[in-house]
Short mmCIF file of C-alpha atoms and ligand atoms in Angstrom, two decimals:
data_model
loop_
_atom_site.label_atom_id
_atom_site.label_comp_id
_atom_site.label_asym_id
_atom_site.label_seq_id
_atom_site.Cartn_x
_atom_site.Cartn_y
_atom_site.Cartn_z
CA UNK S 1 69.17 128.58 123.39
CA UNK S 2 70.07 125.66 121.20
CA UNK S 3 72.02 122.52 121.94
CA UNK S 4 74.84 124.10 119.92
CA UNK S 5 75.94 126.10 122.95
CA UNK S 6 77.84 124.42 125.79
CA UNK S 7 75.53 126.16 128.28
CA UNK S 8 72.32 124.87 126.71
CA UNK S 9 69.79 124.05 129.46
CA UNK S 10 69.19 120.76 127.70
CA UNK S 11 72.61 119.53 128.81
CA UNK S 12 71.71 119.93 132.47
CA UNK S 13 68.06 118.99 132.32
CA UNK S 14 68.24 115.98 130.03
CA UNK S 15 71.77 114.73 129.44
CA UNK S 16 70.40 111.60 127.79
CA UNK S 17 68.73 113.46 124.92
CA UNK S 18 71.65 115.91 124.79
CA UNK S 19 74.00 112.96 124.35
CA UNK S 20 71.98 111.65 121.41
CA UNK S 21 71.96 115.09 119.80
CA UNK S 22 75.69 115.45 120.36
CA UNK S 23 76.14 112.08 118.74
CA UNK S 24 74.16 113.25 115.70
CA UNK S 25 76.27 116.39 115.57
CA UNK S 26 79.41 114.21 115.55
CA UNK S 27 77.90 111.88 112.96
CA UNK S 28 77.23 114.76 110.58
CA UNK S 29 80.66 116.29 111.14
CA UNK S 30 82.47 113.02 110.47
CA UNK S 31 80.30 111.77 107.61
CA UNK S 32 80.07 113.00 104.04
CA UNK S 33 76.39 113.30 103.18
CA UNK S 34 75.74 112.23 99.62
CA UNK S 35 72.03 111.63 100.20
CA UNK S 36 70.40 113.68 97.47
CA UNK S 37 67.50 114.79 99.66
CA UNK S 38 69.67 116.14 102.49
CA UNK S 39 71.69 119.29 103.02
CA UNK S 40 73.23 121.28 105.89
CA UNK S 41 71.22 124.38 106.74
CA UNK S 42 72.76 127.45 108.36
CA UNK S 43 73.05 128.19 112.06
CA UNK S 44 70.55 131.03 111.52
CA UNK S 45 67.97 128.60 110.11
CA UNK S 46 68.54 126.24 113.06
CA UNK S 47 68.24 129.10 115.53
CA UNK S 48 64.84 130.13 114.15
CA UNK S 49 63.68 126.53 114.22
CA UNK S 50 64.64 126.23 117.90
CA UNK S 51 62.96 129.51 118.93
CA UNK S 52 60.28 130.10 121.54
CA UNK S 53 57.55 130.53 118.96
CA UNK S 54 57.35 126.72 118.95
CA UNK S 55 54.92 127.31 121.87
CA UNK S 56 52.39 129.15 119.74
CA UNK S 57 49.16 127.79 118.30
CA UNK S 58 48.20 129.62 115.13
CA UNK S 59 45.53 127.57 113.36
CA UNK S 60 44.27 129.55 110.39
CA UNK S 61 46.12 132.05 108.23
CA UNK S 62 47.56 135.54 108.85
CA UNK S 63 44.88 137.85 110.26
CA UNK S 64 42.36 134.98 110.25
CA UNK S 65 43.42 132.80 113.20
CA UNK S 66 41.46 130.71 115.66
CA UNK S 67 43.66 131.84 118.60
CA UNK S 68 44.57 135.16 120.14
CA UNK S 69 48.13 136.40 120.37
CA UNK S 70 49.02 135.52 116.79
CA UNK S 71 50.33 138.92 115.69
CA UNK S 72 53.94 137.68 115.64
CA UNK S 73 52.97 134.43 113.90
CA UNK S 74 51.12 136.56 111.33
CA UNK S 75 54.16 138.72 110.71
CA UNK S 76 56.45 135.71 110.35
CA UNK S 77 54.15 133.80 108.03
CA UNK S 78 53.55 136.83 105.84
CA UNK S 79 57.30 137.49 105.65
CA UNK S 80 57.95 133.86 104.65
CA UNK S 81 55.21 134.05 102.02
CA UNK S 82 56.50 137.31 100.54
CA UNK S 83 60.07 136.01 100.41
CA UNK S 84 58.86 132.80 98.76
CA UNK S 85 57.04 134.80 96.10
CA UNK S 86 60.14 136.91 95.50
CA UNK S 87 62.33 133.82 95.27
CA UNK S 88 60.06 132.00 92.83
CA UNK S 89 59.26 134.94 90.58
CA UNK S 90 56.03 134.46 88.69
CA UNK S 91 54.35 132.50 91.48
CA UNK S 92 50.96 133.99 92.30
CA UNK S 93 50.37 132.56 95.77
CA UNK S 94 52.36 130.70 98.41
CA UNK S 95 51.34 128.48 101.31
CA UNK S 96 54.26 127.95 103.71
CA UNK S 97 52.40 125.79 106.24
CA UNK S 98 52.87 122.20 104.95
CA UNK S 99 54.84 120.14 107.44
CA UNK S 100 56.42 118.09 104.65
CA UNK S 101 56.47 117.44 100.93
CA UNK S 102 54.09 114.51 101.29
CA UNK S 103 51.58 116.61 103.24
CA UNK S 104 51.89 119.29 100.58
CA UNK S 105 51.18 116.75 97.83
CA UNK S 106 48.26 115.22 99.68
CA UNK S 107 46.70 118.64 100.22
CA UNK S 108 47.32 119.68 96.61
CA UNK S 109 45.74 116.46 95.30
CA UNK S 110 42.65 116.88 97.47
CA UNK S 111 42.35 120.49 96.33
CA UNK S 112 42.75 119.72 92.64
CA UNK S 113 41.29 116.22 92.19
CA UNK S 114 38.82 116.03 95.09
CA UNK S 115 38.47 112.90 97.24
CA UNK S 116 38.51 109.80 95.07
CA UNK S 117 39.50 111.81 92.01
CA UNK S 118 41.66 110.43 89.20
CA UNK S 119 45.36 111.26 89.21
CA UNK S 120 48.40 110.32 87.12
CA UNK S 121 51.99 110.48 88.36
CA UNK S 122 55.40 108.96 87.72
CA UNK S 123 55.96 105.51 89.26
CA UNK S 124 58.31 105.41 92.25
CA UNK S 125 60.46 102.81 90.50
CA UNK S 126 60.81 105.09 87.50
CA UNK S 127 62.05 107.98 89.66
CA UNK S 128 58.75 109.38 90.94
CA UNK S 129 57.66 109.60 94.57
CA UNK S 130 55.49 107.60 96.97
CA UNK S 131 53.06 110.51 97.25
CA UNK S 132 52.44 110.54 93.49
CA UNK S 133 49.91 107.72 93.68
CA UNK S 134 51.92 104.71 94.93
CA UNK S 135 49.60 102.05 96.30
CA UNK S 136 51.22 102.10 99.77
CA UNK S 137 50.67 105.87 100.04
CA UNK S 138 47.32 107.47 100.90
CA UNK S 139 47.63 109.15 97.50
CA UNK S 140 47.32 105.71 95.96
CA UNK S 141 44.56 104.58 98.33
CA UNK S 142 42.33 107.65 98.39
CA UNK S 143 42.57 108.62 94.73
CA UNK S 144 42.18 106.59 91.55
CA UNK S 145 45.82 106.61 90.57
CA UNK S 146 47.61 105.50 87.42
CA UNK S 147 51.31 105.82 86.83
CA UNK S 148 53.68 106.28 83.92
CA UNK S 149 57.22 104.92 83.66
CA UNK S 150 60.34 105.90 81.76
CA UNK S 151 61.88 104.60 78.54
CA UNK S 152 64.78 102.17 78.20
CA UNK S 153 67.27 104.98 78.82
CA UNK S 154 65.50 106.08 81.99
CA UNK S 155 64.02 109.18 80.36
CA UNK S 156 60.42 110.40 80.56
CA UNK S 157 58.62 109.43 77.37
CA UNK S 158 56.04 112.14 76.73
CA UNK S 159 54.14 109.91 74.30
CA UNK S 160 53.75 107.36 77.08
CA UNK S 161 52.61 110.08 79.50
CA UNK S 162 50.05 111.24 76.94
CA UNK S 163 48.84 107.66 76.37
CA UNK S 164 48.28 107.05 80.10
CA UNK S 165 46.60 110.44 80.53
CA UNK S 166 44.25 109.93 77.58
CA UNK S 167 43.33 106.50 78.86
CA UNK S 168 42.81 107.48 82.52
CA UNK S 169 41.38 111.01 82.01
CA UNK S 170 42.78 112.33 85.32
CA UNK S 171 41.90 115.55 87.07
CA UNK S 172 45.55 115.97 88.02
CA UNK S 173 48.76 115.14 86.17
CA UNK S 174 51.88 115.12 88.34
CA UNK S 175 55.35 115.94 87.01
CA UNK S 176 58.46 115.51 89.14
CA UNK S 177 60.13 112.89 91.25
CA UNK S 178 62.67 111.88 93.83
CA UNK S 179 65.37 110.26 91.72
CA UNK S 180 64.94 111.78 88.28
CA UNK S 181 68.20 113.44 87.30
CA UNK S 182 67.05 115.16 84.12
CA UNK S 183 65.23 118.38 83.35
CA UNK S 184 61.50 118.05 82.81
CA UNK S 185 59.64 119.68 79.94
CA UNK S 186 56.89 121.29 82.04
CA UNK S 187 55.32 123.07 79.06
CA UNK S 188 54.84 119.69 77.35
CA UNK S 189 53.32 118.25 80.54
CA UNK S 190 50.97 121.25 80.76
CA UNK S 191 49.87 120.70 77.16
CA UNK S 192 49.12 117.03 77.88
CA UNK S 193 47.16 117.98 81.00
CA UNK S 194 45.19 120.59 79.05
CA UNK S 195 44.17 118.00 76.43
CA UNK S 196 42.00 116.25 79.02
CA UNK S 197 41.14 119.28 81.15
CA UNK S 198 43.48 118.19 83.97
CA UNK S 199 45.49 120.41 86.29
CA UNK S 200 49.27 120.15 86.28
CA UNK S 201 50.94 119.60 89.66
CA UNK S 202 54.74 119.91 89.60
CA UNK S 203 56.60 118.45 92.57
CA UNK S 204 60.01 120.13 92.62
CA UNK S 205 61.09 118.97 96.09
CA UNK S 206 64.52 117.96 94.80
CA UNK S 207 65.56 120.71 92.38
CA UNK S 208 63.75 123.59 94.18
CA UNK S 209 67.01 125.33 95.12
CA UNK S 210 68.41 125.03 91.59
CA UNK S 211 65.14 126.48 90.29
CA UNK S 212 65.13 129.35 92.77
CA UNK S 213 68.60 130.22 91.52
CA UNK S 214 67.53 129.96 87.87
CA UNK S 215 69.96 127.11 87.15
CA UNK S 216 67.41 124.58 85.83
CA UNK S 217 64.04 125.12 84.09
CA UNK S 218 61.22 125.82 86.51
CA UNK S 219 57.50 124.97 86.29
CA UNK S 220 56.53 128.18 88.11
CA UNK S 221 54.18 130.08 85.82
CA UNK S 222 53.45 126.88 83.85
CA UNK S 223 52.04 124.40 86.36
CA UNK S 224 48.82 125.19 88.23
CA UNK S 225 50.39 124.15 91.50
CA UNK S 226 54.03 123.58 92.50
CA UNK S 227 54.90 121.64 95.64
CA UNK S 228 58.30 121.33 97.26
CA UNK S 229 60.23 120.63 100.40
CA UNK S 230 62.40 123.33 101.89
CA UNK S 231 65.27 121.18 103.19
CA UNK S 232 66.84 119.63 100.10
CA UNK S 233 68.69 121.82 97.56
CA UNK S 234 66.80 124.82 98.96
CA UNK S 235 68.89 124.35 102.14
CA UNK S 236 66.24 125.40 104.63
CA UNK S 237 64.56 123.71 107.57
CA UNK S 238 62.63 120.46 107.26
CA UNK S 239 59.22 121.32 105.81
CA UNK S 240 57.07 121.84 102.74
CA UNK S 241 55.62 124.64 100.64
CA UNK S 242 53.01 125.04 97.91
CA UNK S 243 53.00 127.68 95.17
CA UNK S 244 49.73 128.09 93.32
CA UNK S 245 48.10 130.05 90.57
CA UNK S 246 45.49 132.46 91.88
CA UNK S 247 42.52 130.37 90.78
CA UNK S 248 43.77 127.38 92.81
CA UNK S 249 44.92 129.31 95.88
CA UNK S 250 41.72 129.19 97.94
CA UNK S 251 41.29 125.44 97.48
CA UNK S 252 44.95 124.86 98.35
CA UNK S 253 44.75 126.90 101.55
CA UNK S 254 41.71 125.07 102.83
CA UNK S 255 43.16 121.69 101.83
CA UNK S 256 46.25 122.43 103.96
CA UNK S 257 44.27 123.86 106.87
CA UNK S 258 41.81 122.65 108.05
CA UNK S 259 41.98 119.79 105.55
CA UNK S 260 45.31 118.09 106.17
CA UNK S 261 46.88 119.84 109.15
CA UNK S 262 46.04 121.59 112.38
CA UNK S 263 48.28 124.26 113.84
CA UNK S 264 51.22 125.23 111.62
CA UNK S 265 54.75 124.80 112.97
CA UNK S 266 55.45 128.52 113.25
CA UNK S 267 59.05 127.93 114.32
CA UNK S 268 59.59 126.07 111.03
CA UNK S 269 57.86 128.84 109.09
CA UNK S 270 60.26 131.33 110.72
CA UNK S 271 63.16 129.10 109.69
CA UNK S 272 61.75 128.90 106.15
CA UNK S 273 61.70 132.73 106.05
CA UNK S 274 65.37 132.77 107.07
CA UNK S 275 66.26 130.21 104.41
CA UNK S 276 64.37 132.13 101.71
CA UNK S 277 66.22 135.28 102.78
CA UNK S 278 69.51 133.42 102.35
CA UNK S 279 68.41 132.08 98.97
CA UNK S 280 67.72 135.64 97.80
CA UNK S 281 71.40 136.55 98.32
CA UNK S 282 73.70 136.51 95.27
CA UNK S 283 75.97 133.80 96.71
CA UNK S 284 73.08 131.33 96.66
CA UNK S 285 73.18 131.28 92.88
CA UNK S 286 76.92 130.61 92.95
CA UNK S 287 76.29 127.76 95.41
CA UNK S 288 73.64 126.19 93.17
CA UNK S 289 75.89 126.48 90.13
CA UNK S 290 78.52 124.51 92.04
CA UNK S 291 75.95 121.91 93.16
CA UNK S 292 75.05 121.25 89.53
CA UNK S 293 78.65 121.34 88.26
CA UNK S 294 79.74 118.97 91.04
CA UNK S 295 76.98 116.49 90.16
CA UNK S 296 77.90 116.56 86.47
CA UNK S 297 81.57 116.02 87.39
CA UNK S 298 80.72 113.21 89.82
CA UNK S 299 78.76 111.44 87.08
CA UNK S 300 81.65 111.94 84.65
CA UNK S 301 84.21 110.53 87.12
CA UNK S 302 82.04 107.48 87.87
CA UNK S 303 81.47 106.76 84.19
CA UNK S 304 85.22 107.09 83.55
CA UNK S 305 85.72 104.35 86.17
CA UNK S 306 83.25 102.05 84.43
CA UNK S 307 80.07 102.69 86.45
CA UNK S 308 76.70 102.99 84.73
CA UNK S 309 74.60 106.08 85.41
CA UNK S 310 70.86 105.96 84.71
CA UNK S 311 70.17 108.31 81.74
CA UNK S 312 73.96 108.56 81.25
CA UNK S 313 74.40 111.67 83.40
CA UNK S 314 72.54 114.43 85.19
CA UNK S 315 71.04 117.89 84.73
CA UNK S 316 70.64 118.58 88.44
CA UNK S 317 72.15 117.52 91.79
CA UNK S 318 71.23 113.81 91.51
CA UNK S 319 73.38 110.99 90.17
CA UNK S 320 71.59 107.62 90.01
CA UNK S 321 74.04 104.73 89.73
CA UNK S 322 72.93 101.46 88.11
CA UNK S 323 74.83 98.72 89.95
CA UNK S 324 73.64 95.71 87.93
CA UNK S 325 76.87 95.34 86.00
CA UNK S 326 78.75 94.73 89.29
CA UNK S 327 76.30 92.22 90.69
CA UNK S 328 76.11 94.11 93.97
CA UNK S 329 72.96 95.50 95.60
CA UNK S 330 72.21 99.08 96.60
CA UNK S 331 71.75 97.89 100.18
CA UNK S 332 75.21 96.31 100.26
CA UNK S 333 76.93 99.42 98.91
CA UNK S 334 74.96 101.66 101.29
CA UNK S 335 76.27 99.59 104.20
CA UNK S 336 79.86 99.59 102.95
CA UNK S 337 79.67 103.33 102.33
CA UNK S 338 78.56 103.97 105.90
CA UNK S 339 81.53 101.98 107.16
CA UNK S 340 83.77 104.27 105.09
CA UNK S 341 82.05 107.43 106.35
CA UNK S 342 79.77 108.18 103.40
CA UNK S 343 75.99 108.50 103.83
CA UNK S 344 74.30 107.40 100.60
CA UNK S 345 71.01 105.68 99.88
CA UNK S 346 70.06 102.55 98.04
CA UNK S 347 67.52 103.44 95.40
CA UNK S 348 65.43 101.60 92.85
CA UNK S 349 66.45 102.04 89.25
CA UNK S 350 63.88 101.88 86.44
CA UNK S 351 62.49 98.32 86.17
CA UNK S 352 64.52 97.26 89.18
CA UNK S 353 64.16 93.51 89.68
CA UNK S 354 65.06 93.83 93.39
CA UNK S 355 62.71 94.98 96.20
CA UNK S 356 62.88 98.54 97.63
CA UNK S 357 64.88 97.52 100.71
CA UNK S 358 67.54 95.92 98.51
CA UNK S 359 67.54 97.64 95.08
CA UNK S 360 70.05 97.66 92.24
CA UNK S 361 70.83 101.34 92.46
CA UNK S 362 72.53 103.99 94.48
CA UNK S 363 71.31 107.59 94.58
CA UNK S 364 73.96 110.24 95.14
CA UNK S 365 73.53 113.99 95.49
CA UNK S 366 75.92 116.91 95.74
CA UNK S 367 73.92 119.55 97.68
CA UNK S 368 75.34 118.77 101.15
CA UNK S 369 79.00 118.31 100.21
CA UNK S 370 78.86 121.49 98.11
CA UNK S 371 77.61 123.32 101.21
CA UNK S 372 80.79 122.05 102.90
CA UNK S 373 82.75 123.69 100.07
CA UNK S 374 83.58 120.75 97.82
CA UNK S 375 84.89 121.44 94.32
CA UNK S 376 86.22 119.24 91.53
CA UNK S 377 89.22 117.80 93.43
CA UNK S 378 87.12 116.69 96.38
CA UNK S 379 84.38 115.27 94.15
CA UNK S 380 87.00 113.25 92.26
CA UNK S 381 88.17 111.79 95.58
CA UNK S 382 84.60 110.94 96.54
CA UNK S 383 84.11 109.24 93.15
CA UNK S 384 87.22 107.11 93.79
CA UNK S 385 85.77 106.03 97.13
CA UNK S 386 82.37 105.17 95.62
CA UNK S 387 84.02 103.16 92.84
CA UNK S 388 86.18 101.29 95.35
CA UNK S 389 83.14 100.44 97.46
CA UNK S 390 81.13 99.26 94.47
CA UNK S 391 84.06 97.06 93.43
CA UNK S 392 84.06 95.49 96.89
CA UNK S 393 87.18 97.02 98.46
CA UNK S 394 87.42 97.12 102.26
CA UNK S 395 85.59 100.28 103.47
CA UNK S 396 88.23 100.79 106.19
CA UNK S 397 90.72 101.61 103.47
CA UNK S 398 88.75 104.77 102.62
CA UNK S 399 88.21 106.09 106.12
CA UNK S 400 91.38 108.26 106.14
CA UNK S 401 90.47 110.09 102.93
CA UNK S 402 86.90 110.67 104.15
CA UNK S 403 88.21 111.80 107.55
CA UNK S 404 90.60 114.21 105.86
CA UNK S 405 87.83 115.69 103.70
CA UNK S 406 85.56 116.14 106.74
CA UNK S 407 88.36 117.87 108.66
CA UNK S 408 89.22 120.26 105.84
CA UNK S 409 85.61 121.02 104.92
CA UNK S 410 83.72 121.51 108.19
CA UNK S 411 79.96 121.92 108.48
CA UNK S 412 78.57 125.47 108.36
N1 DSN Q 1 62.89 111.51 101.36
C1 DSN Q 1 62.69 112.01 100.03
C2 DSN Q 1 63.82 111.70 99.17
O1 DSN Q 1 64.78 111.12 99.67
O2 DSN Q 1 63.80 112.02 98.01
C3 DSN Q 1 61.52 111.41 99.45
O3 DSN Q 1 60.52 111.26 100.38
#
């Protein structure tokens, strides 16, 4: 029984933790989440995640476990795998065990590059991800990593990618990022990788849901391995997943377990299966279409009010605002936004002169508010609030409009 019910045993046994969880529930209900990596999953997904199977150890893979009593875990994992393969048509193999996107990337890099192997990924500052070879990440410490940036407009420059790849001769080329708002030419990346005999790893953690719905181009069938998280646009539970071509599958499985993880979180795998089942329904495509349309409209509204957007717009759910023109930091706007009831995150922009805890950018995303049911009118109101905050208006002024939106568009 989850905390969602008034009779949850947690309320009686541990009122202190229950109070914190209630507070989080209230926070989410009364805040508009514009953090591009967050979403609101369904009650069914949360129910699976809170189920009794959390007790079960299931090291290994279906029908090859190191513990007895895994027949249910086997059934759940196989169901999640089959649904994943149906959702991402063309994928040859799926591993649903990674606890997170970073674990998935670490395992994939070990499998494809080997310990100490050479890798090339997009720099975090350019829109990449820590786990793509950043020097503070194990991927930057345990592999010989080089990184590519973006051009003056914030776009991936394939000639630059090719130059870095030819120079570094990696075993793995990584495509994808955490604040890149444009489609990626995966076929071109694959061709560059092939030139030096490298494998292509596509990290689609952010646009995975849009890809599953066929709204943006997908690397499935092109890249050797595709990693993702299941909780962003895909709207599932917190966790990771790896899709692989058949010839990489064995290495990927052993890199996840026993390489990077012990027992899988079977309750999360069950929740992933539920989320994949939801994503296979026709209304998921309609949802993703709205996510993308809302992001494009948000970018348009912000530009109309004089804000700069990195790359000038978006092809997915992300809108990356360049704040330099207003001489305000990402950290300052993040704080003001919170006071107004908006959860956003400060984010580096390409060649950001400010450090990561300050930044000159703001990353916005439309997945969570679209789950609440937002359309053009509501997005226009949100854009007005963001503009007001960037221009330095008192956040209190915007609380009523945010409150009203939260009331009219409740969480699922
Ligand atoms: N937390 C993810 C994101 O916000 O994109 C990256 O780790």
